[in-house]
mmCIF file of C-alpha atoms in Angstrom:
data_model
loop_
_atom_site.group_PDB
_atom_site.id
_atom_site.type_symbol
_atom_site.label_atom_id
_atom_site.label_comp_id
_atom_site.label_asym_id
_atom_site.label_seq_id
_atom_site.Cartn_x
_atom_site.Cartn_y
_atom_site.Cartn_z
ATOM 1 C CA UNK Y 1 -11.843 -22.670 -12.793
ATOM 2 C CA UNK Y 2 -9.946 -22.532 -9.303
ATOM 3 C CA UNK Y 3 -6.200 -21.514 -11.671
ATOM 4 C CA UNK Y 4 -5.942 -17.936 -12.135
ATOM 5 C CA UNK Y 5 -4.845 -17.622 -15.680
ATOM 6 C CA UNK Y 6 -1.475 -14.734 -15.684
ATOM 7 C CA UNK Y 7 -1.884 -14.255 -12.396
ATOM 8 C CA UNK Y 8 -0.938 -11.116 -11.674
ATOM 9 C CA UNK Y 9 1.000 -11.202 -8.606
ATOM 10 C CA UNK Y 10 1.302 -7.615 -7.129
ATOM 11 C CA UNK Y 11 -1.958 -7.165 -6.596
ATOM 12 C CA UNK Y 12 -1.265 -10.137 -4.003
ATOM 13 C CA UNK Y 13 0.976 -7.728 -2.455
ATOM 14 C CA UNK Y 14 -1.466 -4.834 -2.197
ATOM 15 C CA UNK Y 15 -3.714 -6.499 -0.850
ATOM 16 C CA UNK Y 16 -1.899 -7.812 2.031
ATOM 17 C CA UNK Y 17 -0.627 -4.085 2.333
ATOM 18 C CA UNK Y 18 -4.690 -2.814 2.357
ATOM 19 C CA UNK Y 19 -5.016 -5.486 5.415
ATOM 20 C CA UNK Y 20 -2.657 -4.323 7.887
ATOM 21 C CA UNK Y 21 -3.969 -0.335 7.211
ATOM 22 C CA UNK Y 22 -7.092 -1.916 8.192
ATOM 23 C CA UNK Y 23 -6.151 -3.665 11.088
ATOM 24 C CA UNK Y 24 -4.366 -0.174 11.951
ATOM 25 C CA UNK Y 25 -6.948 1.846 11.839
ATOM 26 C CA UNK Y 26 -9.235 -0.481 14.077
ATOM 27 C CA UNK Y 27 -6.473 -0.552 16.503
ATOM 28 C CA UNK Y 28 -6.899 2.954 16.774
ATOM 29 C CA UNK Y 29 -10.167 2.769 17.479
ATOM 30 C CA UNK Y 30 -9.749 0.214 19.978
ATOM 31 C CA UNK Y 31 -7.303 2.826 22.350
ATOM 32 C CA UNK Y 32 -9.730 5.949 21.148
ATOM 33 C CA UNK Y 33 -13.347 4.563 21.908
ATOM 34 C CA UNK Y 34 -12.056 3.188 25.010
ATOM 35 C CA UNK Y 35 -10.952 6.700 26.412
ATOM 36 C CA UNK Y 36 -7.162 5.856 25.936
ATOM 37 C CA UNK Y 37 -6.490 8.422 23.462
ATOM 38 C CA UNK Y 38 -5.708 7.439 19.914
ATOM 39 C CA UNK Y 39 -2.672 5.319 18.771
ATOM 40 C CA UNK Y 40 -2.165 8.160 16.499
ATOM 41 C CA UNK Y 41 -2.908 11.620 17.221
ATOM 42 C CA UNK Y 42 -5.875 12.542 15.289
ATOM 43 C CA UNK Y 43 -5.209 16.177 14.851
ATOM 44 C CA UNK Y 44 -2.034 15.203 13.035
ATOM 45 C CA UNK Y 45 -2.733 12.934 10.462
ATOM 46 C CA UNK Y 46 -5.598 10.959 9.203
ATOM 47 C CA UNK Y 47 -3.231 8.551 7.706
ATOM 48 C CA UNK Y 48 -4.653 5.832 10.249
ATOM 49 C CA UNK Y 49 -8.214 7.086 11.246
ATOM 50 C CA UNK Y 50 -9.628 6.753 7.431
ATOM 51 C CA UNK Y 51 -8.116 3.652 7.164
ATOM 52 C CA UNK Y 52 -11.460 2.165 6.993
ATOM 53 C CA UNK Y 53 -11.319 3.254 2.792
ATOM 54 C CA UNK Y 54 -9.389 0.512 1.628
ATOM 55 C CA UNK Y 55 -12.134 -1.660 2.475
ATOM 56 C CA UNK Y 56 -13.157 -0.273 -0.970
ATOM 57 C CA UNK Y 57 -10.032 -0.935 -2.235
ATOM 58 C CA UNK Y 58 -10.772 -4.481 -1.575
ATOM 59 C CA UNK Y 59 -14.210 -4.442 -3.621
ATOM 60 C CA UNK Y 60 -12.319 -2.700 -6.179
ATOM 61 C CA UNK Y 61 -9.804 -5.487 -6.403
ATOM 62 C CA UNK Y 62 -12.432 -8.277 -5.970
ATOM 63 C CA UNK Y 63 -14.550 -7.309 -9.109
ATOM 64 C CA UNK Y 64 -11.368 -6.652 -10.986
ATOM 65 C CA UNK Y 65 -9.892 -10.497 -10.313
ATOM 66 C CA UNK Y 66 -12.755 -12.022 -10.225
ATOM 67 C CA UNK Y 67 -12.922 -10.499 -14.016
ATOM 68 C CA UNK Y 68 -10.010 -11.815 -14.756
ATOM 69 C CA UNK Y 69 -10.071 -15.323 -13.170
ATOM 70 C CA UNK Y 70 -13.902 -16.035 -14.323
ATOM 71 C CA UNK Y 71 -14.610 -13.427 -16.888
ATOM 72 C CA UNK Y 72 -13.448 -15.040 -20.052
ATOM 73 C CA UNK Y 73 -15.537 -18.490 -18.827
ATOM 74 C CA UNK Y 74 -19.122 -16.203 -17.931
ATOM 75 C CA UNK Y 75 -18.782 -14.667 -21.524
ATOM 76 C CA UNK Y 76 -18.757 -17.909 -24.163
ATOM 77 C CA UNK Y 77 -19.855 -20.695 -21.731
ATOM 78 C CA UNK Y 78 -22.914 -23.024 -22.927
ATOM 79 C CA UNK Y 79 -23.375 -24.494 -19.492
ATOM 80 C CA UNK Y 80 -24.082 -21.373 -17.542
ATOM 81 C CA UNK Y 81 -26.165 -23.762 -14.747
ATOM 82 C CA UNK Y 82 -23.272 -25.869 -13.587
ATOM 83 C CA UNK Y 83 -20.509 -22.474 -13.913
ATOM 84 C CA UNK Y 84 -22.781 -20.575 -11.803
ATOM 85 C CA UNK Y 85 -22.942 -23.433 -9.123
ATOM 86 C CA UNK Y 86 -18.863 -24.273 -9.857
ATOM 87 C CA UNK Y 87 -18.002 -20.351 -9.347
ATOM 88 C CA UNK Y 88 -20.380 -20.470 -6.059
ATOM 89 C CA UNK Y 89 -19.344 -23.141 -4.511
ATOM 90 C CA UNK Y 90 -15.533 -22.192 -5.495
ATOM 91 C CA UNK Y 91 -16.256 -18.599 -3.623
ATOM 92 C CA UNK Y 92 -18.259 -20.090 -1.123
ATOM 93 C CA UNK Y 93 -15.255 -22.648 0.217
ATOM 94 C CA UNK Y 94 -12.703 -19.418 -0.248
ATOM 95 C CA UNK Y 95 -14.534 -17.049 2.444
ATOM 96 C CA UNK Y 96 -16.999 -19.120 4.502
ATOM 97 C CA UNK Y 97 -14.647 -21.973 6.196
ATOM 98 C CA UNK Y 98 -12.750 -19.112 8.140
ATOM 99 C CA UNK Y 99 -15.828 -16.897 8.937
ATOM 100 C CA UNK Y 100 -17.380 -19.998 10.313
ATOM 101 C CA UNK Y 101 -13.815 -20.745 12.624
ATOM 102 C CA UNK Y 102 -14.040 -17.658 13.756
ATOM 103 C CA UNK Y 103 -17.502 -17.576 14.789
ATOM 104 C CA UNK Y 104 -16.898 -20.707 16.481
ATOM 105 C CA UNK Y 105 -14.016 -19.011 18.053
ATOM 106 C CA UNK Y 106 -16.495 -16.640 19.701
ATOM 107 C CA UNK Y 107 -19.437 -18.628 20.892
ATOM 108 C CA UNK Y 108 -17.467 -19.335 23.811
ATOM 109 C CA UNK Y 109 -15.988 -16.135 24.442
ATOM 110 C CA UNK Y 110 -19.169 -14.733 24.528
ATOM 111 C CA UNK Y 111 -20.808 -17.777 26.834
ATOM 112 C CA UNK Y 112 -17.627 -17.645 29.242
ATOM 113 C CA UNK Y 113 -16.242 -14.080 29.580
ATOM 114 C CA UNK Y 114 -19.118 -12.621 31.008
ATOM 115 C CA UNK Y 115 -19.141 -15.145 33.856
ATOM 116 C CA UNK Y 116 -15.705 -15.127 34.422
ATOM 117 C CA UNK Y 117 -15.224 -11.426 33.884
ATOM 118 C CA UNK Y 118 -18.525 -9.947 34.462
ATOM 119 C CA UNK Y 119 -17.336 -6.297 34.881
ATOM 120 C CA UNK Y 120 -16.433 -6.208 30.418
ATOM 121 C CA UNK Y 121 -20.405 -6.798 30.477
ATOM 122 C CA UNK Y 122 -21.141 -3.079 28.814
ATOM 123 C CA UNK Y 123 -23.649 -1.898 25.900
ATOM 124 C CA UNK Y 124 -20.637 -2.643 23.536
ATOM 125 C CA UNK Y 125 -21.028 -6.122 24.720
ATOM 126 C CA UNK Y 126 -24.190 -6.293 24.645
ATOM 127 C CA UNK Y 127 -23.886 -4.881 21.063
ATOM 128 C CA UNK Y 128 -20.616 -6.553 19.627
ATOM 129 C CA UNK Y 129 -21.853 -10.466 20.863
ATOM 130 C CA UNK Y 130 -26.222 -10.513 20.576
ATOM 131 C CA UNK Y 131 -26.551 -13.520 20.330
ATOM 132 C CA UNK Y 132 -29.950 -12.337 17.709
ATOM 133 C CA UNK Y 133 -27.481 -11.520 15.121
ATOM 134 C CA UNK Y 134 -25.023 -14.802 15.409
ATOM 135 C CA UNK Y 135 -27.852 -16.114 12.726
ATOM 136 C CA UNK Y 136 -27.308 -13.336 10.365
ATOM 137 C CA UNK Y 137 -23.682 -13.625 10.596
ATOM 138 C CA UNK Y 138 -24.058 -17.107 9.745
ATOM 139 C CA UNK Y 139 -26.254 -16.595 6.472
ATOM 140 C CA UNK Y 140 -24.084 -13.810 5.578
ATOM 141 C CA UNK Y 141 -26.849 -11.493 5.622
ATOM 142 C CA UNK Y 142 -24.786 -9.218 8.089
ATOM 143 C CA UNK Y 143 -24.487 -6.225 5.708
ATOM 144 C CA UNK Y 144 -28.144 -5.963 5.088
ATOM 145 C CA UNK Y 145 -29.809 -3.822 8.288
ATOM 146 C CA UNK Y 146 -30.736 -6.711 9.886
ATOM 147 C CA UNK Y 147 -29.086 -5.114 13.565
ATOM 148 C CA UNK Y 148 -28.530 -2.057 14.700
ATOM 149 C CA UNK Y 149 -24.827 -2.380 14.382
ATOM 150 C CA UNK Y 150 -21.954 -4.212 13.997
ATOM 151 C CA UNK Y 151 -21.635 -7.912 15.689
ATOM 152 C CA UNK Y 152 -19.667 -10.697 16.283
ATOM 153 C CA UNK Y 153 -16.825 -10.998 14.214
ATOM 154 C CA UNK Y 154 -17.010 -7.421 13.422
ATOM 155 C CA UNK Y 155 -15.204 -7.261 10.675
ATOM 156 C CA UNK Y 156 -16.933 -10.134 8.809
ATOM 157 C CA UNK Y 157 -19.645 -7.557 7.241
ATOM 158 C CA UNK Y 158 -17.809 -6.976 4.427
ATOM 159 C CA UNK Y 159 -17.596 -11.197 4.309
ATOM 160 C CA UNK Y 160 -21.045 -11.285 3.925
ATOM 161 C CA UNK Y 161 -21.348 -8.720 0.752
ATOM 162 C CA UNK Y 162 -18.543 -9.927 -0.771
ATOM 163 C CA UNK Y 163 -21.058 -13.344 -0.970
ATOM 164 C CA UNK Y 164 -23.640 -11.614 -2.321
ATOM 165 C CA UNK Y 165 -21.358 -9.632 -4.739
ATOM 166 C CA UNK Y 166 -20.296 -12.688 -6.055
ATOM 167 C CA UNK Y 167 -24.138 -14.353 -6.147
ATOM 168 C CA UNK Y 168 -24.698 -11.118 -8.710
ATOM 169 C CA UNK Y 169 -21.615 -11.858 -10.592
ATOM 170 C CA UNK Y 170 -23.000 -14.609 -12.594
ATOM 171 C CA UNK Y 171 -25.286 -12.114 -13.929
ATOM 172 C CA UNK Y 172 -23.076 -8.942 -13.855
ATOM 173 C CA UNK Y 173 -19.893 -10.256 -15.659
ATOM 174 C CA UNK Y 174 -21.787 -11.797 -18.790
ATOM 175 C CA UNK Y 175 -22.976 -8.430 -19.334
ATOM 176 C CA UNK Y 176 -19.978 -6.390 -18.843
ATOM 177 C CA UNK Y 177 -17.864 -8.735 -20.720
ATOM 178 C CA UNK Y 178 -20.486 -9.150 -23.680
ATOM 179 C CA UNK Y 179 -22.035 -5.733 -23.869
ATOM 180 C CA UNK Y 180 -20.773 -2.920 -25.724
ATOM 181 C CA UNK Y 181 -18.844 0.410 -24.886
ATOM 182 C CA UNK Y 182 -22.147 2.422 -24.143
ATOM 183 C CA UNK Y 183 -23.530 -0.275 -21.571
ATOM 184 C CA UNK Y 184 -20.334 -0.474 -20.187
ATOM 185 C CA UNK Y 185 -20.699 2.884 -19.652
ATOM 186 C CA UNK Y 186 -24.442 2.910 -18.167
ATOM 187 C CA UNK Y 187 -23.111 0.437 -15.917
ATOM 188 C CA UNK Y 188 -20.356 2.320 -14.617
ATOM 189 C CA UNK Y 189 -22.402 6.000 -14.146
ATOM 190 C CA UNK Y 190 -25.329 3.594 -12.478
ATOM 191 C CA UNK Y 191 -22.289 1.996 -9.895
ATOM 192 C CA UNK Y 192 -20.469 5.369 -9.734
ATOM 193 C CA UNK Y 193 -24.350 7.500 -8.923
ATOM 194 C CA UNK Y 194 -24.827 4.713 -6.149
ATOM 195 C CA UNK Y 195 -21.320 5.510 -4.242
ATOM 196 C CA UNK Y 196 -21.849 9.271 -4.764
ATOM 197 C CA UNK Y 197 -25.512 9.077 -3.637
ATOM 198 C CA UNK Y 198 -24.497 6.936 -0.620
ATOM 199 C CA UNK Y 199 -21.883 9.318 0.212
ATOM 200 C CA UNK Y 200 -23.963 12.352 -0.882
ATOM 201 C CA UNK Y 201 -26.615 10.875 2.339
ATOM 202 C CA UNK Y 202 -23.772 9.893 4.822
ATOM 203 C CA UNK Y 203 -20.807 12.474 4.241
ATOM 204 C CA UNK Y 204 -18.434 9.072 4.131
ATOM 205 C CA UNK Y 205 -18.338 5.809 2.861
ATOM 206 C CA UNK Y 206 -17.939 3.951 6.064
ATOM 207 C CA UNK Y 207 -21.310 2.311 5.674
ATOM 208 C CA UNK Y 208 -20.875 -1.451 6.947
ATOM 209 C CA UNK Y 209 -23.747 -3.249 8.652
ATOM 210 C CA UNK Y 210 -27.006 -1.717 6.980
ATOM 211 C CA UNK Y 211 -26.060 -0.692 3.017
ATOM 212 C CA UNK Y 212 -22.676 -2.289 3.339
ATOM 213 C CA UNK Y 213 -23.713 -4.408 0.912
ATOM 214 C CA UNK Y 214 -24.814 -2.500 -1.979
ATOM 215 C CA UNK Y 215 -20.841 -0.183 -1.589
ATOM 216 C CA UNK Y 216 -19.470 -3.994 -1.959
ATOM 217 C CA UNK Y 217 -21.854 -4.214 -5.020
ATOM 218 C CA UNK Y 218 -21.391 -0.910 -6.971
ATOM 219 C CA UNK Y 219 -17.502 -0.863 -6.261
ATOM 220 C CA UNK Y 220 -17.271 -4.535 -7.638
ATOM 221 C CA UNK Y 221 -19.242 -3.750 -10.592
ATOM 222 C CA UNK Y 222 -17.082 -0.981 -11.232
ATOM 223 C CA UNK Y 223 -14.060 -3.494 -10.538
ATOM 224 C CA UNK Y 224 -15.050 -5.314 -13.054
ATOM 225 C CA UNK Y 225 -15.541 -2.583 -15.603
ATOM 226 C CA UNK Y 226 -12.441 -1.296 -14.289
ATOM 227 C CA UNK Y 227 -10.820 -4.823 -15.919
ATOM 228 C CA UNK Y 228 -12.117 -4.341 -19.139
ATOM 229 C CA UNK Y 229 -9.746 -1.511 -18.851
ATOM 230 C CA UNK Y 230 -7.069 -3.158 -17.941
ATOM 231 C CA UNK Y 231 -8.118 -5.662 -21.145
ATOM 232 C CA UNK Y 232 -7.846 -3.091 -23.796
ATOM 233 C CA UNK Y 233 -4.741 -1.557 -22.282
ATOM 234 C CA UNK Y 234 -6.110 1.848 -21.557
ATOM 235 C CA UNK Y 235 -3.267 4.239 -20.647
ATOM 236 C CA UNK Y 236 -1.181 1.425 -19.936
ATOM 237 C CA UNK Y 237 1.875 3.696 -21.775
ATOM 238 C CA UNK Y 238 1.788 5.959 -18.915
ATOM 239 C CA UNK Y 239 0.150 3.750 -16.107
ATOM 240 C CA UNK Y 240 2.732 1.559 -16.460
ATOM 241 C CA UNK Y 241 5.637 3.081 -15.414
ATOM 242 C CA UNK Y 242 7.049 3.588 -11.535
ATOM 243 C CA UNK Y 243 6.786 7.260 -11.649
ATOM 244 C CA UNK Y 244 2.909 6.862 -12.060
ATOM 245 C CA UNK Y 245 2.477 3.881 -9.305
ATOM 246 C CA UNK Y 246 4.635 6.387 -6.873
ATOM 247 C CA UNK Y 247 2.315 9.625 -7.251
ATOM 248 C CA UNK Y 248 -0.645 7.687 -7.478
ATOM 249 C CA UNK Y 249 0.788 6.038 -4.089
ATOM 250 C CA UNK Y 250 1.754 9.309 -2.564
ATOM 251 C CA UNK Y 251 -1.930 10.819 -3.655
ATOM 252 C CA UNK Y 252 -3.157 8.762 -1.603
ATOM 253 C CA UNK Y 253 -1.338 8.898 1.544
ATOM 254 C CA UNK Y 254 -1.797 12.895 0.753
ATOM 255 C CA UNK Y 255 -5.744 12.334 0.753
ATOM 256 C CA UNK Y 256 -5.478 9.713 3.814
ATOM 257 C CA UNK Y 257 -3.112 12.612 5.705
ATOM 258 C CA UNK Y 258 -5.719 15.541 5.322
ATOM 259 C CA UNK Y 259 -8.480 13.582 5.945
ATOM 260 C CA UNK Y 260 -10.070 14.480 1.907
ATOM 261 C CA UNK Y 261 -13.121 13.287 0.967
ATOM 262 C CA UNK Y 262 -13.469 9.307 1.029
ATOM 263 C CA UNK Y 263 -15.387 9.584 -2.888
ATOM 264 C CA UNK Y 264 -11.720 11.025 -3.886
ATOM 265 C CA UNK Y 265 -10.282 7.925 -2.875
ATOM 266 C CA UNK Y 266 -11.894 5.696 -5.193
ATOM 267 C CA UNK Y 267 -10.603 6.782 -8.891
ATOM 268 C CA UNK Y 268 -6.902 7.064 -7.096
ATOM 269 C CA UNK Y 269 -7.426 3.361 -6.039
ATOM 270 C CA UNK Y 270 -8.708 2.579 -9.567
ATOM 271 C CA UNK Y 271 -5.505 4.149 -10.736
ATOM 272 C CA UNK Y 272 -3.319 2.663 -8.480
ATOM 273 C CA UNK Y 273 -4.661 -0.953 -9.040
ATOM 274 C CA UNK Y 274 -3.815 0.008 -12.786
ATOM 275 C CA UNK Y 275 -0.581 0.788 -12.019
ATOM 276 C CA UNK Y 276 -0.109 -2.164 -10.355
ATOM 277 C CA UNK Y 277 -1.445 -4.652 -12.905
ATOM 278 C CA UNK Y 278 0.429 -2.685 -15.857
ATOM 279 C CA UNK Y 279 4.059 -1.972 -14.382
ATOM 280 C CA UNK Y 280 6.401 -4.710 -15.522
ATOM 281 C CA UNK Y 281 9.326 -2.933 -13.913
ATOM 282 C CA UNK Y 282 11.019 -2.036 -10.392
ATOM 283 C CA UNK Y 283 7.352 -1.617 -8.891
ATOM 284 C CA UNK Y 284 5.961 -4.993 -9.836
ATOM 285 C CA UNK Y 285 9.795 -6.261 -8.584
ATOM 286 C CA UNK Y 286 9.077 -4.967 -5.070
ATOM 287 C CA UNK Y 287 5.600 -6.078 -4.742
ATOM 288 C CA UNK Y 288 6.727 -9.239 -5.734
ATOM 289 C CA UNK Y 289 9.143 -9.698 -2.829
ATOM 290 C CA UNK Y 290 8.536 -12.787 -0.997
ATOM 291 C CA UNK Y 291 7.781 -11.422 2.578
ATOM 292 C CA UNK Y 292 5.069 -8.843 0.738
ATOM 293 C CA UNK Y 293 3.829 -11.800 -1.485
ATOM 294 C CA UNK Y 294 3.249 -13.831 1.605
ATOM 295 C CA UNK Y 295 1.367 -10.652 3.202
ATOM 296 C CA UNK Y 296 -0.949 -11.115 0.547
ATOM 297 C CA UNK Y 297 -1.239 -14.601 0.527
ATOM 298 C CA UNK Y 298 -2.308 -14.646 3.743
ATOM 299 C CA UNK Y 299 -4.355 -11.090 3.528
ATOM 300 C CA UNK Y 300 -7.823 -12.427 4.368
ATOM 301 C CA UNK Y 301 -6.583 -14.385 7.447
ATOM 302 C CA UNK Y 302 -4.997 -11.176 8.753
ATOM 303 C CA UNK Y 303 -8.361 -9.222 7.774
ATOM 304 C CA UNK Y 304 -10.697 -11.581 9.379
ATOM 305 C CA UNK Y 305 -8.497 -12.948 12.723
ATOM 306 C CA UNK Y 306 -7.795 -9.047 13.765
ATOM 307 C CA UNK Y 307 -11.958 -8.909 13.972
ATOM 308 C CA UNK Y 308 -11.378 -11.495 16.618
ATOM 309 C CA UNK Y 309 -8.254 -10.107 18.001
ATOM 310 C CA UNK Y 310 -10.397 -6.574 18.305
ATOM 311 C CA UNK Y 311 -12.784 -7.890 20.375
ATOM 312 C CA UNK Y 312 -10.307 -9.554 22.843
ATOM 313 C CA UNK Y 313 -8.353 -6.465 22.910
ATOM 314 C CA UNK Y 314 -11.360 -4.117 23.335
ATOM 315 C CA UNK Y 315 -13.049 -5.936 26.051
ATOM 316 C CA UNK Y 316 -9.684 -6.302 27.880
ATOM 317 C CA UNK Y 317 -9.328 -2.496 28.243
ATOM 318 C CA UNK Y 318 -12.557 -2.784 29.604
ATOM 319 C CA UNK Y 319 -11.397 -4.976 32.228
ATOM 320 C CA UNK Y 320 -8.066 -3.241 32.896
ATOM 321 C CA UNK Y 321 -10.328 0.249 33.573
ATOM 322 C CA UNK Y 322 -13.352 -1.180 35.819
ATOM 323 C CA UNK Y 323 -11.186 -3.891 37.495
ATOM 324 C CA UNK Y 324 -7.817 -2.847 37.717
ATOM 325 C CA UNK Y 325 -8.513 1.126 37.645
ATOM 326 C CA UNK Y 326 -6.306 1.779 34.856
ATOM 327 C CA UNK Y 327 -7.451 5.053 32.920
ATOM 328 C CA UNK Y 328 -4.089 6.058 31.925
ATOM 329 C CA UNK Y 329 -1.948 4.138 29.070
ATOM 330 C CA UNK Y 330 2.252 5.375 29.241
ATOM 331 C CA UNK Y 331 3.164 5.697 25.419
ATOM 332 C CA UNK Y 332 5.614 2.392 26.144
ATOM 333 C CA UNK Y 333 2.855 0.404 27.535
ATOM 334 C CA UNK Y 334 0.180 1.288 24.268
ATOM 335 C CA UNK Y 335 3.081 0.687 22.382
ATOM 336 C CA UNK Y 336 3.528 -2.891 24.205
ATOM 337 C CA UNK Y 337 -0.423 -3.493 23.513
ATOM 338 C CA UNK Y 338 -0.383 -2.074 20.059
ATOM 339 C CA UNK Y 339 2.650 -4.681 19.018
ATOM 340 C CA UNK Y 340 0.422 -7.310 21.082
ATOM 341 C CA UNK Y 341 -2.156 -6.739 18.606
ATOM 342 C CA UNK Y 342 -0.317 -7.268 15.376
ATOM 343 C CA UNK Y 343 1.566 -10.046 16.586
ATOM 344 C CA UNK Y 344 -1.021 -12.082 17.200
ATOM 345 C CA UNK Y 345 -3.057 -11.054 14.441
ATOM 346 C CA UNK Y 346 -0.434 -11.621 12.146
ATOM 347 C CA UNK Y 347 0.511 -15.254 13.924
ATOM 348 C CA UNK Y 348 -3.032 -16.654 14.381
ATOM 349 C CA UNK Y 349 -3.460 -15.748 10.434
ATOM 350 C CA UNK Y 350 -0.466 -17.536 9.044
ATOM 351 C CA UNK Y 351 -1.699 -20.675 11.121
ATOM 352 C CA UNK Y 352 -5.461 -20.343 10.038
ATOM 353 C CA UNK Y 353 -4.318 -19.568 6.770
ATOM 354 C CA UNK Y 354 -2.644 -22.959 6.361
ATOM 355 C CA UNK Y 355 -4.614 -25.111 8.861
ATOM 356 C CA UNK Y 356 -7.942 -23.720 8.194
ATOM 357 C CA UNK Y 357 -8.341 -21.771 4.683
ATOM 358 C CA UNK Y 358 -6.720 -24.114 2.407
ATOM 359 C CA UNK Y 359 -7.343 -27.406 4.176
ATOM 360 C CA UNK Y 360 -10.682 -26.642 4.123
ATOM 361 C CA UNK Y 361 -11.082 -25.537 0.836
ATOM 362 C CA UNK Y 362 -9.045 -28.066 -0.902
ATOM 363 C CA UNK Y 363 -11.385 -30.899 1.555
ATOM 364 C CA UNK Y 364 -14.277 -29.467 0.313
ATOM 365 C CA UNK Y 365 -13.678 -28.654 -3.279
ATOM 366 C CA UNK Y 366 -12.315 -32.701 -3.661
ATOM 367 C CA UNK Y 367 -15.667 -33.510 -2.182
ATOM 368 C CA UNK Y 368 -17.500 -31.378 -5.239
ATOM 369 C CA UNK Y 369 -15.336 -33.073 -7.148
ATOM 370 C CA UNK Y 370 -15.764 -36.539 -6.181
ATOM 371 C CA UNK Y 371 -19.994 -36.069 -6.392
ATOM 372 C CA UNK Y 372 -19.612 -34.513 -9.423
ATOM 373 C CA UNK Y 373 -17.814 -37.660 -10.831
ATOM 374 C CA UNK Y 374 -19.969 -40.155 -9.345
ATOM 375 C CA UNK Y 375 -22.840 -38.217 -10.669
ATOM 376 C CA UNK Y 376 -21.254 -38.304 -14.211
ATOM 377 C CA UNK Y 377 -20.462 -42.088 -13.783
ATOM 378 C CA UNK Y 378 -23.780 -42.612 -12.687
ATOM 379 C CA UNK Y 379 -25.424 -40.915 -15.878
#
């Protein structure tokens, strides 16, 4: 189940591209929310500051390859009892072995720092480490209201309803990929009436800790409708070519630049993920250039080690302003910080990536393996 059958490879690519916007944007708001001024002008250009929408790029892309990887097998399987546990267990050893690093990562920071620097102690701190919602973050139940805002590992929200995105997979791909046209349909005005309503209520969709997990849910349903797309080759005559990647591209830099509405954003990722998937040509070239391939490859390191990197870089601001009576950041200085940040973000990933996602995925999927055989030898 683990081999991704015609891979398509420059989605890879986009996705490591979607990670470092991310990890842009929340360096932004580490310099803005700590009265340094933004990285980025905000009055300029929102190219940065709404960089928190490709998170729904990502649960776009998730219910689209997850389609494609495990669709075929949830549609004509007659052991649905041991594919459900097979597909859990292989989604469970992709995302939780580096969430649970990480956390371990910042038990001690949060034990230590405060004693050793006792002046980064402020209601952030008190907010980012309570030490109530390490349990949450642990069940992956962080994206469910459980605390009044973000915590720990504050990017890991989106960790924890991707897992329960997938749990409603085994139930939501055998009925997009066996249903007809007009549930396909119902499915996709039911997923597309909970974004709008959400965004109707909030005027954005940059809703993480308390409903985050039901935009992870109706953007990968719609992912996964969005494959069947992709299936029957809708528009792929016209999708397919560079001219339609590039102004799909360049819509969306437009929308990020003038701030549009977020809701916007979401049939111009749809199209650009189609673009992506279709084009056979100079596009699908470039994203398939080793350095942007590797992005990818190591796209959910970067996404979840800047989380960590965030809070080291936010609470040390702290520290240089109470301590050291810095209030004022020269642009060569933020610059200094700000290439600080995606160095080591970008470091720690490709060494968790290879010391820490795959050799604990490939430990523990051998070890399903191996029970799985003795259990068969045994009956």
């Amino acid at each position: 189940m683990d081999q991704q059958p015609n891979y398509i490879t420059s989605l890879t690519s986009l996705r490591g591209l979607a990670a470092l916007w991310v990890m842009l944007f929340h360096l932004d708001v580490i310099f803005f929310y700590r009265d340094f001024g933004p990285f980025i002008p905000h009055e300029l250009t929102g190219i940065i500051t709404k960089g928190y929408r490709w998170v729904d790029f990502f649960f776009l892309l998730s219910g689209f390859v997850i389609s494609h990887v495990y669709g075929a097998a949830f549609a004509s399987s007659t052991d649905k009892v041991n594919l459900i546990k097979s597909f859990l267990w292989a989604r469970f050893t992709r995302i939780y072995p580096l969430h649970l690093f990480i956390l371990v990562l910042l038990i001690p920071f949060a034990a230590i720092v405060p004693v050793l620097f006792p002046a980064v102690v402020d209601g952030s701190w008190e907010t980012f480490m309570a030490w109530p919602a390490l349990l949450d973050n642990l069940l992956l139940i962080n994206a469910m209201n459980q605390h009044v805002y973000l915590s720990w590992n504050i990017v890991s929200w989106s960790i924890g309803a991707e897992w329960w995105a997938y749990v409603c997979a085994c139930f939501i791909l055998p009925f997009v990929f066996k249903s007809n046209l007009t549930y396909k349909s119902i499915a996709l005005v039911v997923s597309s009436a909970v974004l709008f309503g959400m965004f109707s209520i909030r005027g954005h969709l940059d809703i993480t800790f308390d409903y985050g997990w039901l935009r992870c849910l109706a953007e990968f349903t719609v992912g996964t409708i969005v494959y069947q797309v992709f299936v029957h080759r809708v528009g792929e005559a016209w999708l397919s070519k560079n001219t339609s990647f590039l102004i799909t591209a360049l819509l969306i830099v437009i929308a990020f630049h003038f701030g549009l509405s977020d809701i916007l954003l979401i049939p111009l990722f749809i199209a650009l993920l189609l673009c992506a998937a279709y084009n056979n040509e100079i596009i699908k070239m470039v994203l398939e250039k080793k350095t942007l391939r590797y992005l990818g490859d190591i796209s959910y390191s970067i996404y979840m080690m800047h989380g960590f990197w965030f809070l080291v870089f936010w609470f040390s601001l702290t520290y240089l302003k109470s301590e050291l009576k810095i209030t004022l950041l020269a642009v060569p200085l933020k610059l200094g910080l700000g290439v600080s940040f995606v160095s080591s973000t970008i470091i720690s990933a490709h060494y968790t990536y290879h010391y820490i996602e795959i050799r604990a995925r490939q430990l523990l999927r051998n070890a399903w393996f191996l029970k799985n055989e003795k259990s068969t030898v045994n009956g």
